[in-house]
mmCIF file of C-alpha atoms in Angstrom:
data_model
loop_
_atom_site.group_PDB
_atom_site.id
_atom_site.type_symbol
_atom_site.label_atom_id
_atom_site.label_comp_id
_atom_site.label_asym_id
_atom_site.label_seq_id
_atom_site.Cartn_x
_atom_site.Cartn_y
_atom_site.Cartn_z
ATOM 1 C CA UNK A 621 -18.354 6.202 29.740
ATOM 2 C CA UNK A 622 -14.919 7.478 30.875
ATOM 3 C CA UNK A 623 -13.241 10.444 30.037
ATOM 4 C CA UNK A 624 -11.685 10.937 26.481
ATOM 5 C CA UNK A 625 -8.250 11.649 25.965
ATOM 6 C CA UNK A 626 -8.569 15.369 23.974
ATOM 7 C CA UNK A 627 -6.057 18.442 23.639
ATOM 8 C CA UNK A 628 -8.928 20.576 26.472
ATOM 9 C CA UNK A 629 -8.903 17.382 28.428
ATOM 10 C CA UNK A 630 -4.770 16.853 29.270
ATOM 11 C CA UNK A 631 -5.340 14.583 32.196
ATOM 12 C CA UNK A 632 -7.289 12.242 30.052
ATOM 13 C CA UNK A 633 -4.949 12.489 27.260
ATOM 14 C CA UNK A 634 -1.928 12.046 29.692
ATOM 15 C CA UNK A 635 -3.558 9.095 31.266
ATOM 16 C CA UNK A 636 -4.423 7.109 27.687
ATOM 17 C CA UNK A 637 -0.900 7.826 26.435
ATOM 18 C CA UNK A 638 0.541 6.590 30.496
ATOM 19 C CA UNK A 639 -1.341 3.568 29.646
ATOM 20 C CA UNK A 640 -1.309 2.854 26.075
ATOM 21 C CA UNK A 641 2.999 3.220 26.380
ATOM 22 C CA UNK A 642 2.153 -0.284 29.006
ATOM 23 C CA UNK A 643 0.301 -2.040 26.114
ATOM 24 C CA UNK A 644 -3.351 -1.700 27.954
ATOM 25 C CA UNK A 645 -6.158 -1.957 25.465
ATOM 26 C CA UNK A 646 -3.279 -2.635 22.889
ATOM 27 C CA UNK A 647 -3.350 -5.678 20.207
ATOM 28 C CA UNK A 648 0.239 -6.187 18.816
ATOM 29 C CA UNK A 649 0.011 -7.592 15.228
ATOM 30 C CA UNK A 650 2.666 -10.332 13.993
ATOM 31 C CA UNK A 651 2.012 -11.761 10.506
ATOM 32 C CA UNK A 652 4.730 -14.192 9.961
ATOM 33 C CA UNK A 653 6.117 -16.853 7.207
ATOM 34 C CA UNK A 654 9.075 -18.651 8.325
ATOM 35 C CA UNK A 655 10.650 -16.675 11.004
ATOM 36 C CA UNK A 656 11.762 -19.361 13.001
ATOM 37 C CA UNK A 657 15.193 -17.185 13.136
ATOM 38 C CA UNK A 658 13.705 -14.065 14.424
ATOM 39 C CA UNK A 659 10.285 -14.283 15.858
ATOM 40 C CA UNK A 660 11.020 -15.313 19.754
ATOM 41 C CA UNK A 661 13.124 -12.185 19.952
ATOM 42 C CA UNK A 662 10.138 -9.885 18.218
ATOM 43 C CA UNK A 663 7.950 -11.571 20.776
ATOM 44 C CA UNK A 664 10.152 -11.210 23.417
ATOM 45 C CA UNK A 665 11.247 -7.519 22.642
ATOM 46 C CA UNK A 666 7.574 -6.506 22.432
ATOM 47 C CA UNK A 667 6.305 -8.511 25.779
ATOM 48 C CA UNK A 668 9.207 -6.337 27.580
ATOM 49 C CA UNK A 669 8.229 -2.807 26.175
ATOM 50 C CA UNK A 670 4.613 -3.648 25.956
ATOM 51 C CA UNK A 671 3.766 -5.609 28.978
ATOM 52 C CA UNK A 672 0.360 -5.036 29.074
ATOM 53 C CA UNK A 673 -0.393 -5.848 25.615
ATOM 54 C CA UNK A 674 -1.395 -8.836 23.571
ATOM 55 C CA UNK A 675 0.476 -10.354 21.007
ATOM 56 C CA UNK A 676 -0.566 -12.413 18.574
ATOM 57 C CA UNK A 677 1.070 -13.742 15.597
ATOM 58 C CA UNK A 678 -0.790 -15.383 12.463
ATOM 59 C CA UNK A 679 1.422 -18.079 11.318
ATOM 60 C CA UNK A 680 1.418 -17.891 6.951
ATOM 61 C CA UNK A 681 2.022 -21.590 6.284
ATOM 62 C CA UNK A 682 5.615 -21.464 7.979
ATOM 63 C CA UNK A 683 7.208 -24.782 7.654
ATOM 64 C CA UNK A 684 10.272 -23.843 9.623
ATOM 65 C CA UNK A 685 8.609 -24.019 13.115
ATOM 66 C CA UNK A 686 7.757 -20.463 13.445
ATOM 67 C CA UNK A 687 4.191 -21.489 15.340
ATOM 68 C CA UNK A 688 6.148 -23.366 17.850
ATOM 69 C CA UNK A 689 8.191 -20.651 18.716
ATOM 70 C CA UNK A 690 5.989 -17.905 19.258
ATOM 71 C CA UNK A 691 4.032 -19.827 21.241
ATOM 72 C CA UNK A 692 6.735 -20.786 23.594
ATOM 73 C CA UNK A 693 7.669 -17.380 23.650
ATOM 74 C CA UNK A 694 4.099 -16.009 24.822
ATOM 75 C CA UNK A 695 2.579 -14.795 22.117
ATOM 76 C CA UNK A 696 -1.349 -15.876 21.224
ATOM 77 C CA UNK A 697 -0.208 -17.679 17.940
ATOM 78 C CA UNK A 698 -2.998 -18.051 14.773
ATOM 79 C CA UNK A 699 -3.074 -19.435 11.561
ATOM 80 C CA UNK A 700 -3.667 -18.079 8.050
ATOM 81 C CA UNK A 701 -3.946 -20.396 5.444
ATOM 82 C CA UNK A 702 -4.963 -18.741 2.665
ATOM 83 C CA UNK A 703 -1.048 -17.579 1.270
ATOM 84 C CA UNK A 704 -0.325 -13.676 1.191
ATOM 85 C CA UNK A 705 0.237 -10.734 3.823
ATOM 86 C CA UNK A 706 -2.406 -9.157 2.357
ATOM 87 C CA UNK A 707 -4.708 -12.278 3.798
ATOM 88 C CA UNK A 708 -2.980 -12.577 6.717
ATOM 89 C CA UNK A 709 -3.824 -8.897 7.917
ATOM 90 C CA UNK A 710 -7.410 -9.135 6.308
ATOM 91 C CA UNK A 711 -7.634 -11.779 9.225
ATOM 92 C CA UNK A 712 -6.093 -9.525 12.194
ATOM 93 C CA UNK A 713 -8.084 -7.274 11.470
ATOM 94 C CA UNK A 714 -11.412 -9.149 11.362
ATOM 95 C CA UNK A 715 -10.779 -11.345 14.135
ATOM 96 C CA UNK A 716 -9.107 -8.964 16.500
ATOM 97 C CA UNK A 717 -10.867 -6.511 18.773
ATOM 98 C CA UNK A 718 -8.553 -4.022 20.989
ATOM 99 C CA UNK A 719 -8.424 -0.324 21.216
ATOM 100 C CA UNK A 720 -5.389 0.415 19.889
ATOM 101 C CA UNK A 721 -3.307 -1.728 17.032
ATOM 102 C CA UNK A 722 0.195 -1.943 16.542
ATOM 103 C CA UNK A 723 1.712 -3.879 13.199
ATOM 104 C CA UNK A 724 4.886 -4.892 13.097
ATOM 105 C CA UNK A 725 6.971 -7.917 10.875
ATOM 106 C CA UNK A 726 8.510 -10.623 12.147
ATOM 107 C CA UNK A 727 11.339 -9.882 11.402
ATOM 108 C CA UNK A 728 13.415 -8.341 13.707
ATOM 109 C CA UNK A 729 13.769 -4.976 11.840
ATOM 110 C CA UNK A 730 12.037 -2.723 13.855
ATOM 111 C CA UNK A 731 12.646 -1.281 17.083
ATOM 112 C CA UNK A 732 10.220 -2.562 19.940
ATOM 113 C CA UNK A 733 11.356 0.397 21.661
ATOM 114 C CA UNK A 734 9.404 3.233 19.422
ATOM 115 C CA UNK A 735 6.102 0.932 20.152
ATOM 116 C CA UNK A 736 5.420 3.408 22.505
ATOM 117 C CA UNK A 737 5.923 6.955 20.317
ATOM 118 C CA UNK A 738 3.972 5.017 17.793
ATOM 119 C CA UNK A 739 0.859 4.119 19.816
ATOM 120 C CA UNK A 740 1.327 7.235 22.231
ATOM 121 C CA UNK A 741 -0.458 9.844 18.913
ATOM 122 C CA UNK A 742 -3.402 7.588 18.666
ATOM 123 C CA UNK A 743 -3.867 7.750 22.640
ATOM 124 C CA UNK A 744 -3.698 11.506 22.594
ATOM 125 C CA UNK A 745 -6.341 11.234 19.605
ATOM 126 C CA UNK A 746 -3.964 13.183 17.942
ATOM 127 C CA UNK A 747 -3.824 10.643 14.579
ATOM 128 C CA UNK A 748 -5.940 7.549 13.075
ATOM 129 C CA UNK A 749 -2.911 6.171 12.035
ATOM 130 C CA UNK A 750 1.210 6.390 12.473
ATOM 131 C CA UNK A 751 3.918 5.340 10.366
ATOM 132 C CA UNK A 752 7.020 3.981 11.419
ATOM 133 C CA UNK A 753 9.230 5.860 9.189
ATOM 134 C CA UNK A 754 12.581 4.392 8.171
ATOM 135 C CA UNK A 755 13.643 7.091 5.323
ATOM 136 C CA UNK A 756 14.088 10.411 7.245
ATOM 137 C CA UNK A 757 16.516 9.797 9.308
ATOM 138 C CA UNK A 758 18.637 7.762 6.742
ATOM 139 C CA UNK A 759 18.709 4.298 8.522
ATOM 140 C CA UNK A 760 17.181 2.363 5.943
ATOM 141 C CA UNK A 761 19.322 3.608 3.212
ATOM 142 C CA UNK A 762 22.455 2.575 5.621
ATOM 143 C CA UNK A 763 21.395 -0.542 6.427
ATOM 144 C CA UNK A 764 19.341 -2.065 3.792
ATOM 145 C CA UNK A 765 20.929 -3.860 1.107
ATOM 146 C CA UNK A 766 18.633 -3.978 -1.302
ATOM 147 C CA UNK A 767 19.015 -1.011 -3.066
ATOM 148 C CA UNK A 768 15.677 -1.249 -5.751
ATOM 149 C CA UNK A 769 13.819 -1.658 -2.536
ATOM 150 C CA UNK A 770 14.560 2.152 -1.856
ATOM 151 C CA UNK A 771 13.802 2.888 -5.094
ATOM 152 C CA UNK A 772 10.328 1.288 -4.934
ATOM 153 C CA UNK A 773 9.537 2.630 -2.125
ATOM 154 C CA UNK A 774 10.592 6.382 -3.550
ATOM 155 C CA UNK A 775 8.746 5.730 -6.821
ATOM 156 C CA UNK A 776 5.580 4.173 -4.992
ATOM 157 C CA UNK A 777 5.841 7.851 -2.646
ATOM 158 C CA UNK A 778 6.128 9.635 -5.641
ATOM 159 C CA UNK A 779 3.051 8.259 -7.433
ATOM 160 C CA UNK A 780 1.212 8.464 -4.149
ATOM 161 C CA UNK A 781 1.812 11.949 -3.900
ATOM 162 C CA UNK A 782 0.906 12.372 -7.716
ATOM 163 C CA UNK A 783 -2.385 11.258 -7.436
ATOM 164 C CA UNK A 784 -3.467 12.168 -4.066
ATOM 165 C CA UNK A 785 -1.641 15.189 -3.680
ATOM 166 C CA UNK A 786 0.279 13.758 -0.167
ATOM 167 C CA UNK A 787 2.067 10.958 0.991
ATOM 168 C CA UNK A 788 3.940 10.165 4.229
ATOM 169 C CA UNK A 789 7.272 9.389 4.107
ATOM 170 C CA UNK A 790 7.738 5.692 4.397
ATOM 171 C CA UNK A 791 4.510 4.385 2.097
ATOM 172 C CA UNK A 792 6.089 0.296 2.221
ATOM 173 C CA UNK A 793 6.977 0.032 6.000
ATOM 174 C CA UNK A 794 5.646 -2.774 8.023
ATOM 175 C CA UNK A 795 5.482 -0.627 11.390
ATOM 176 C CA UNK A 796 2.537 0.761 12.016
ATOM 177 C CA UNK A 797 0.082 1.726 14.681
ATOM 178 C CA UNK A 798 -3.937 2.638 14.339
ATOM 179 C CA UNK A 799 -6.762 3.504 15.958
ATOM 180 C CA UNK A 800 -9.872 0.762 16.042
ATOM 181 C CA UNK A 801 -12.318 3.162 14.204
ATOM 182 C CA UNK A 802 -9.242 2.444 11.019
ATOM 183 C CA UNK A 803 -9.138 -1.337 11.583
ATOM 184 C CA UNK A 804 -12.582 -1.754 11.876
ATOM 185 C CA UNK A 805 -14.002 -0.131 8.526
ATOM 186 C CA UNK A 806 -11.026 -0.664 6.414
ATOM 187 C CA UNK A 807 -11.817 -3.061 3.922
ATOM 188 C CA UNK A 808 -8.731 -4.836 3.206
ATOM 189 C CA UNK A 809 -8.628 -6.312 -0.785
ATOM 190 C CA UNK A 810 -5.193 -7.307 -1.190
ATOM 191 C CA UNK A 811 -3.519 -10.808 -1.243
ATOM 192 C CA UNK A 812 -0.182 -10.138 -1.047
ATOM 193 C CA UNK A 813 2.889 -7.404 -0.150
ATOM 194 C CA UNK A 814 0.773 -4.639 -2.044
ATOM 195 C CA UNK A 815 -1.049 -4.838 1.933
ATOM 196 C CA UNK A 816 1.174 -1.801 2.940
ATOM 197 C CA UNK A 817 0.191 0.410 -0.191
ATOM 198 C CA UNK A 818 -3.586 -0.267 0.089
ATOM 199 C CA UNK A 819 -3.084 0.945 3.707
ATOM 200 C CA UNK A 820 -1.476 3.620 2.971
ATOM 201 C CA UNK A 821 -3.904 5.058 -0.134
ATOM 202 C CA UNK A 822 -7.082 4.214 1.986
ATOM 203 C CA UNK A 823 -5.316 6.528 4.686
ATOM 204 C CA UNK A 824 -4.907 9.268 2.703
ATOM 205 C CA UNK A 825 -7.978 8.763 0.019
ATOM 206 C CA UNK A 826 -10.033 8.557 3.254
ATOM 207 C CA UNK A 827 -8.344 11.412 4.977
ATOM 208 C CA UNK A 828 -7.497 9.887 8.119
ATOM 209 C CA UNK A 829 -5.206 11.543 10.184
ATOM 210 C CA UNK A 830 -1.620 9.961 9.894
ATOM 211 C CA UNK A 831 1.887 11.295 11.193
ATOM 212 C CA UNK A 832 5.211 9.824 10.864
ATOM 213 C CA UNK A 833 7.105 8.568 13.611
ATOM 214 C CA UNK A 834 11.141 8.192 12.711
ATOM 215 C CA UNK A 835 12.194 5.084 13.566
ATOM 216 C CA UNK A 836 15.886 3.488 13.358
ATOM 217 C CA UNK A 837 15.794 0.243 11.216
ATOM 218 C CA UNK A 838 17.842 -2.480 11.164
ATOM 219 C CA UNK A 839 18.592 -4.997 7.948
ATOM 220 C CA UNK A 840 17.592 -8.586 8.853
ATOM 221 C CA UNK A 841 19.937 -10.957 10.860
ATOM 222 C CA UNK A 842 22.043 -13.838 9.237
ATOM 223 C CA UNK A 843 19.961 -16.378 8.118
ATOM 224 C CA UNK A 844 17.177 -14.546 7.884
ATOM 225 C CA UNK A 845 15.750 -14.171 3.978
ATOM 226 C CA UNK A 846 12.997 -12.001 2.866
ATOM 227 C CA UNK A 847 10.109 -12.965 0.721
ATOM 228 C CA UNK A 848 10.145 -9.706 -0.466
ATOM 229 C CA UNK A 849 10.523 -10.054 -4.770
ATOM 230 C CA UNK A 850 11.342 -6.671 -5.535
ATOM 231 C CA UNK A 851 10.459 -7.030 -9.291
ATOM 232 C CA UNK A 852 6.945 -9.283 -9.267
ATOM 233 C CA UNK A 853 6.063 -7.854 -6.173
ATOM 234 C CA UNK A 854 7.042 -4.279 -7.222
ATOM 235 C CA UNK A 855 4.697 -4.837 -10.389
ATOM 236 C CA UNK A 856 1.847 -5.738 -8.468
ATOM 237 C CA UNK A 857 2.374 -2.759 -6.210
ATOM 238 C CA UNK A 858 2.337 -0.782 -8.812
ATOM 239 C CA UNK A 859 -0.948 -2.457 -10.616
ATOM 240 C CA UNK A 860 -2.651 -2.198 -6.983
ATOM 241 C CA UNK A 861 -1.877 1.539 -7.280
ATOM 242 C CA UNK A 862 -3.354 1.641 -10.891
ATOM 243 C CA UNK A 863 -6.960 0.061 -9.601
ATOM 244 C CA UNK A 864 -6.713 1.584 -6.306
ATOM 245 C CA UNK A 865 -6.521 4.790 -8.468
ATOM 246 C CA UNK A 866 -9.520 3.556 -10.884
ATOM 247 C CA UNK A 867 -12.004 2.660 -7.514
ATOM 248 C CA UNK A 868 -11.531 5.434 -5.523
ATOM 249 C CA UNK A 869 -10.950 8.142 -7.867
ATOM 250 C CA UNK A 870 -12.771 6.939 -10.761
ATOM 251 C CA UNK A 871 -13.816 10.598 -12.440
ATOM 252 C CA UNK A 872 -9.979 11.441 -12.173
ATOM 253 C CA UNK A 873 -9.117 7.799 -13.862
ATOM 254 C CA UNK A 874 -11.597 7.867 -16.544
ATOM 255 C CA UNK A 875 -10.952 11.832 -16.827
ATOM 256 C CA UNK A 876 -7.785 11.745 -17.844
ATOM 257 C CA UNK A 877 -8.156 8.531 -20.259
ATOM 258 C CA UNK A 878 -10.934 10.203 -22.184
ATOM 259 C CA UNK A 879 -8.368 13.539 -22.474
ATOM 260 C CA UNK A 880 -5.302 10.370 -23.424
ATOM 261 C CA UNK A 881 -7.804 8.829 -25.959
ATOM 262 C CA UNK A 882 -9.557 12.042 -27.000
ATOM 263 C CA UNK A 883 -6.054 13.367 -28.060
ATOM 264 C CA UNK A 884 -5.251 10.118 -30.067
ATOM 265 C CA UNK A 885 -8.620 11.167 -32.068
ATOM 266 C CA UNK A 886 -7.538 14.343 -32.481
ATOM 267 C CA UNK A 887 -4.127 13.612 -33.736
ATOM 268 C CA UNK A 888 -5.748 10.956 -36.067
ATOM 269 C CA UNK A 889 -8.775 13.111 -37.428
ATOM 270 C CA UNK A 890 -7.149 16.672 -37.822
ATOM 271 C CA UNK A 891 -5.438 15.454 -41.182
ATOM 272 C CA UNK A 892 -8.627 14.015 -42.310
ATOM 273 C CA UNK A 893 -10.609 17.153 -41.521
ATOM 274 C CA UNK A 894 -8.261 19.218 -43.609
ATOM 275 C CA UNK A 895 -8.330 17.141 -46.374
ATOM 276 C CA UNK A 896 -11.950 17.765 -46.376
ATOM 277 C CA UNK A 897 -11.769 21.218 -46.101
ATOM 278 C CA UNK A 898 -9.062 21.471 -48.953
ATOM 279 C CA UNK A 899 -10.818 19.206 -51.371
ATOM 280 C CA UNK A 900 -13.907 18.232 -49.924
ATOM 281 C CA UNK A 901 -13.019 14.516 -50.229
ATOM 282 C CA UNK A 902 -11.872 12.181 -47.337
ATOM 283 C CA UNK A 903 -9.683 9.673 -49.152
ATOM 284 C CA UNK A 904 -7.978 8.240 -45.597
ATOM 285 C CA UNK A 905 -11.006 6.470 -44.821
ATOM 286 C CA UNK A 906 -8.754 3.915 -42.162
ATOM 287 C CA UNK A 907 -7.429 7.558 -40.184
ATOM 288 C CA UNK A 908 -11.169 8.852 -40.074
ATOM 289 C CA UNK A 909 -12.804 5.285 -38.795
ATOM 290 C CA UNK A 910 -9.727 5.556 -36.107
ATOM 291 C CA UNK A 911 -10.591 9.115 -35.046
ATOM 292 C CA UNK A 912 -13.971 8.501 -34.778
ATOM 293 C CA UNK A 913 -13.209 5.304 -32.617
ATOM 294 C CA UNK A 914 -10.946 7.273 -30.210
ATOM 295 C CA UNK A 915 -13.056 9.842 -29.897
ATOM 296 C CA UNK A 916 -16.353 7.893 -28.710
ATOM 297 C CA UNK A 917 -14.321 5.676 -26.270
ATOM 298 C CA UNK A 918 -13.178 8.899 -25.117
ATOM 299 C CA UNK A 919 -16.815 10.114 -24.479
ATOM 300 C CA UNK A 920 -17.719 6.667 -23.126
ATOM 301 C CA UNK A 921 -14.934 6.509 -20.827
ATOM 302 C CA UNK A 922 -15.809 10.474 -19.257
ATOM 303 C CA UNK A 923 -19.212 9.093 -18.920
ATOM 304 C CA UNK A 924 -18.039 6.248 -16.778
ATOM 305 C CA UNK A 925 -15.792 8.376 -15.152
ATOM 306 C CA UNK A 926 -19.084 10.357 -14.248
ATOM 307 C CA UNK A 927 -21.480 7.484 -13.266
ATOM 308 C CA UNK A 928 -18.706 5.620 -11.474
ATOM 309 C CA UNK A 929 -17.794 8.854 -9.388
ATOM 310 C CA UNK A 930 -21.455 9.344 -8.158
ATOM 311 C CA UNK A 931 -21.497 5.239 -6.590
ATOM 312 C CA UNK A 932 -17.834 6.200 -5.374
ATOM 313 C CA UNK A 933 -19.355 9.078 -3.197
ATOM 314 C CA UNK A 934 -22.458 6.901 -2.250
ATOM 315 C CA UNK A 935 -19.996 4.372 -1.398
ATOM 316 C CA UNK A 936 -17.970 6.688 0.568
ATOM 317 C CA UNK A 937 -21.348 8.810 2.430
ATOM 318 C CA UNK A 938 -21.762 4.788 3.852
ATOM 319 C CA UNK A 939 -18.910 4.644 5.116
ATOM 320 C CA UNK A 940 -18.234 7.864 6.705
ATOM 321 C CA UNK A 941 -21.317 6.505 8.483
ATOM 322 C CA UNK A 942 -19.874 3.438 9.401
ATOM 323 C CA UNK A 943 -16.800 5.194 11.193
ATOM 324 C CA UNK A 944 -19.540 7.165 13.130
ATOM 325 C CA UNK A 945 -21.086 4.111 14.711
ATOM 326 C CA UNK A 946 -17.243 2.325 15.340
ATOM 327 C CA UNK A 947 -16.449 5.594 17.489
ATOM 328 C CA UNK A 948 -20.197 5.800 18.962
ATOM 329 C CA UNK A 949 -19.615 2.648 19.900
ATOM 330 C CA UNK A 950 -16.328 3.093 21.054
ATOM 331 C CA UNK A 951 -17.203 6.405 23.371
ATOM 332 C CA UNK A 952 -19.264 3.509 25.957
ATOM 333 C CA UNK A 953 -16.733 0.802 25.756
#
């Protein structure tokens, strides 16, 4: 067992983050789909910060030689068939064992050069997970072009923040580092772009220990497109936030739908009660039938709000377990 990088330990700590900043122990993560444009120059940038590190890209079904290129250009090149970032990271981080894991796009909009402040918090054990953080410093509002994409982004934040009470600053970035205790009991569910929100909820739902590392981003090159749909994937980002919402905070979900649907009763069986009282007749037979309706799918949703919040903690006991055997085994690598 060697020593473990800790704030009463500095020479271990200084010695992890000396090495990490050369890429030892480090796994750099590419997914790709049709960089062909770009992705030498990622590889190359990252090979020259990073020279101790291994890159691999998964190639998404690219049809534009992408493969080729990263291979000629050193990188450990996969595939993913199965269609979807989402699938494509589920894979990395399956197949992939390092100690440390940095994610990055393909794309040439991130800065090889802040691989190092992004993997150098995990070395100190100072963080589970960083975030390459565009909005702070104002580069990604300068340079991208896309303007609802800053909106997203804002609005995902905002519900984020809602729900869990916190949220980092840059929730949709594709720059990201983490430890191997995250990778290796996060269980990733989503197909698609709505990758980088799951990530970021399980970080926060889970309480693992994330900190924001500004970065300066740069749009895409010429003849370079994004597969980015801001409105169908924006709905599904904001549908994964919905169930991510319902799974892992299900007496919150349910809570709040039985008070929704509990004051829809109300507002439909008040009149009818005061009928009754008045007259002692209920001649609105369709507005009492209604109340009664809302109000016992109001009780049945609190009560699976209850029963689904009790397997939610079982489910989360497990895996706090799980983490303590990935960093058990970990400590005699």
């Amino acid at each position: 067992m060697t020593d473990i990088a800790t704030t009463s330990n500095p020479a271990a700590t200084a010695e992890a983050v000396a090495a990490v900043r050369r890429g030892e122990g480090v796994a750099v993560l590419i997914p790709c789909y049709n960089e062909a444009v770009t992705i030498a120059k990622v590889v190359g940038d990252f090979r020259a910060v990073l020279p101790a590190a291994t890159l691999y890209v998964y190639d998404n079904n690219s049809t534009d030689g992408t493969a080729a290129i990263a291979a000629a250009a050193g990188a450990v090149v996969r595939r993913e068939s199965r269609q979807g970032k989402g699938n494509v990271v589920r894979s990395m981080f399956r197949d992939i064992d390092a100690d440390y894991y940095l994610m990055v796009d393909g794309d040439d909009t991130y800065p090889a050069e802040a691989a190092g402040d992004l993997l150098a918090p995990i070395a100190a054990d100072e963080a589970d997970m960083t975030v390459g953080d565009r909005i702070s410093n104002g580069s990604y509002g300068a340079e991208n072009e896309r303007p609802f994409h800053g909106f997203g982004n804002n609005l995902v934040r905002r519900l984020i923040r809602l729900i869990y009470g916190y949220a980092f600053e840059d929730v949709m970035t594709g720059y990201r580092a983490f430890s191997r205790a995250f990778v290796k009991t996060m269980p990733v569910m989503s197909e698609g772009f709505q990758i980088e929100t799951e990530v970021s909820i399980w970080a926060v739902d889970r309480r693992w220990r994330v900190a924001d590392v500004p970065i300066v981003y740069r749009d895409r090159p010429e003849g370079s497109e994004s597969k980015l749909s801001t409105f169908t994937d924006g709905m599904l980002v904001i549908a994964a936030i919905a169930s991510l919402f319902r799974d892992y905070r299900p007496m919150a979900f349910f809570g709040w739908l039985a008070v929704v649907l509990g004051l829809c009763g109300l507002a439909a069986g008040v009149p009818v009660i005061g009928e009754y009282l008045d007259s002692g007749y209920v001649s609105r037979l369709p507005s009492a039938v209604l109340a009664v309706a809302f109000m016992l799918t109001a009780a049945l949703s609190l009560t699976a709000g209850l029963i689904l919040d009790t397997v939610a903690k079982s489910h989360r006991r497990q895996w706090e377990m799980s983490v303590y055997r990935v960093m058990e085994a970990d400590r005699w690598r």
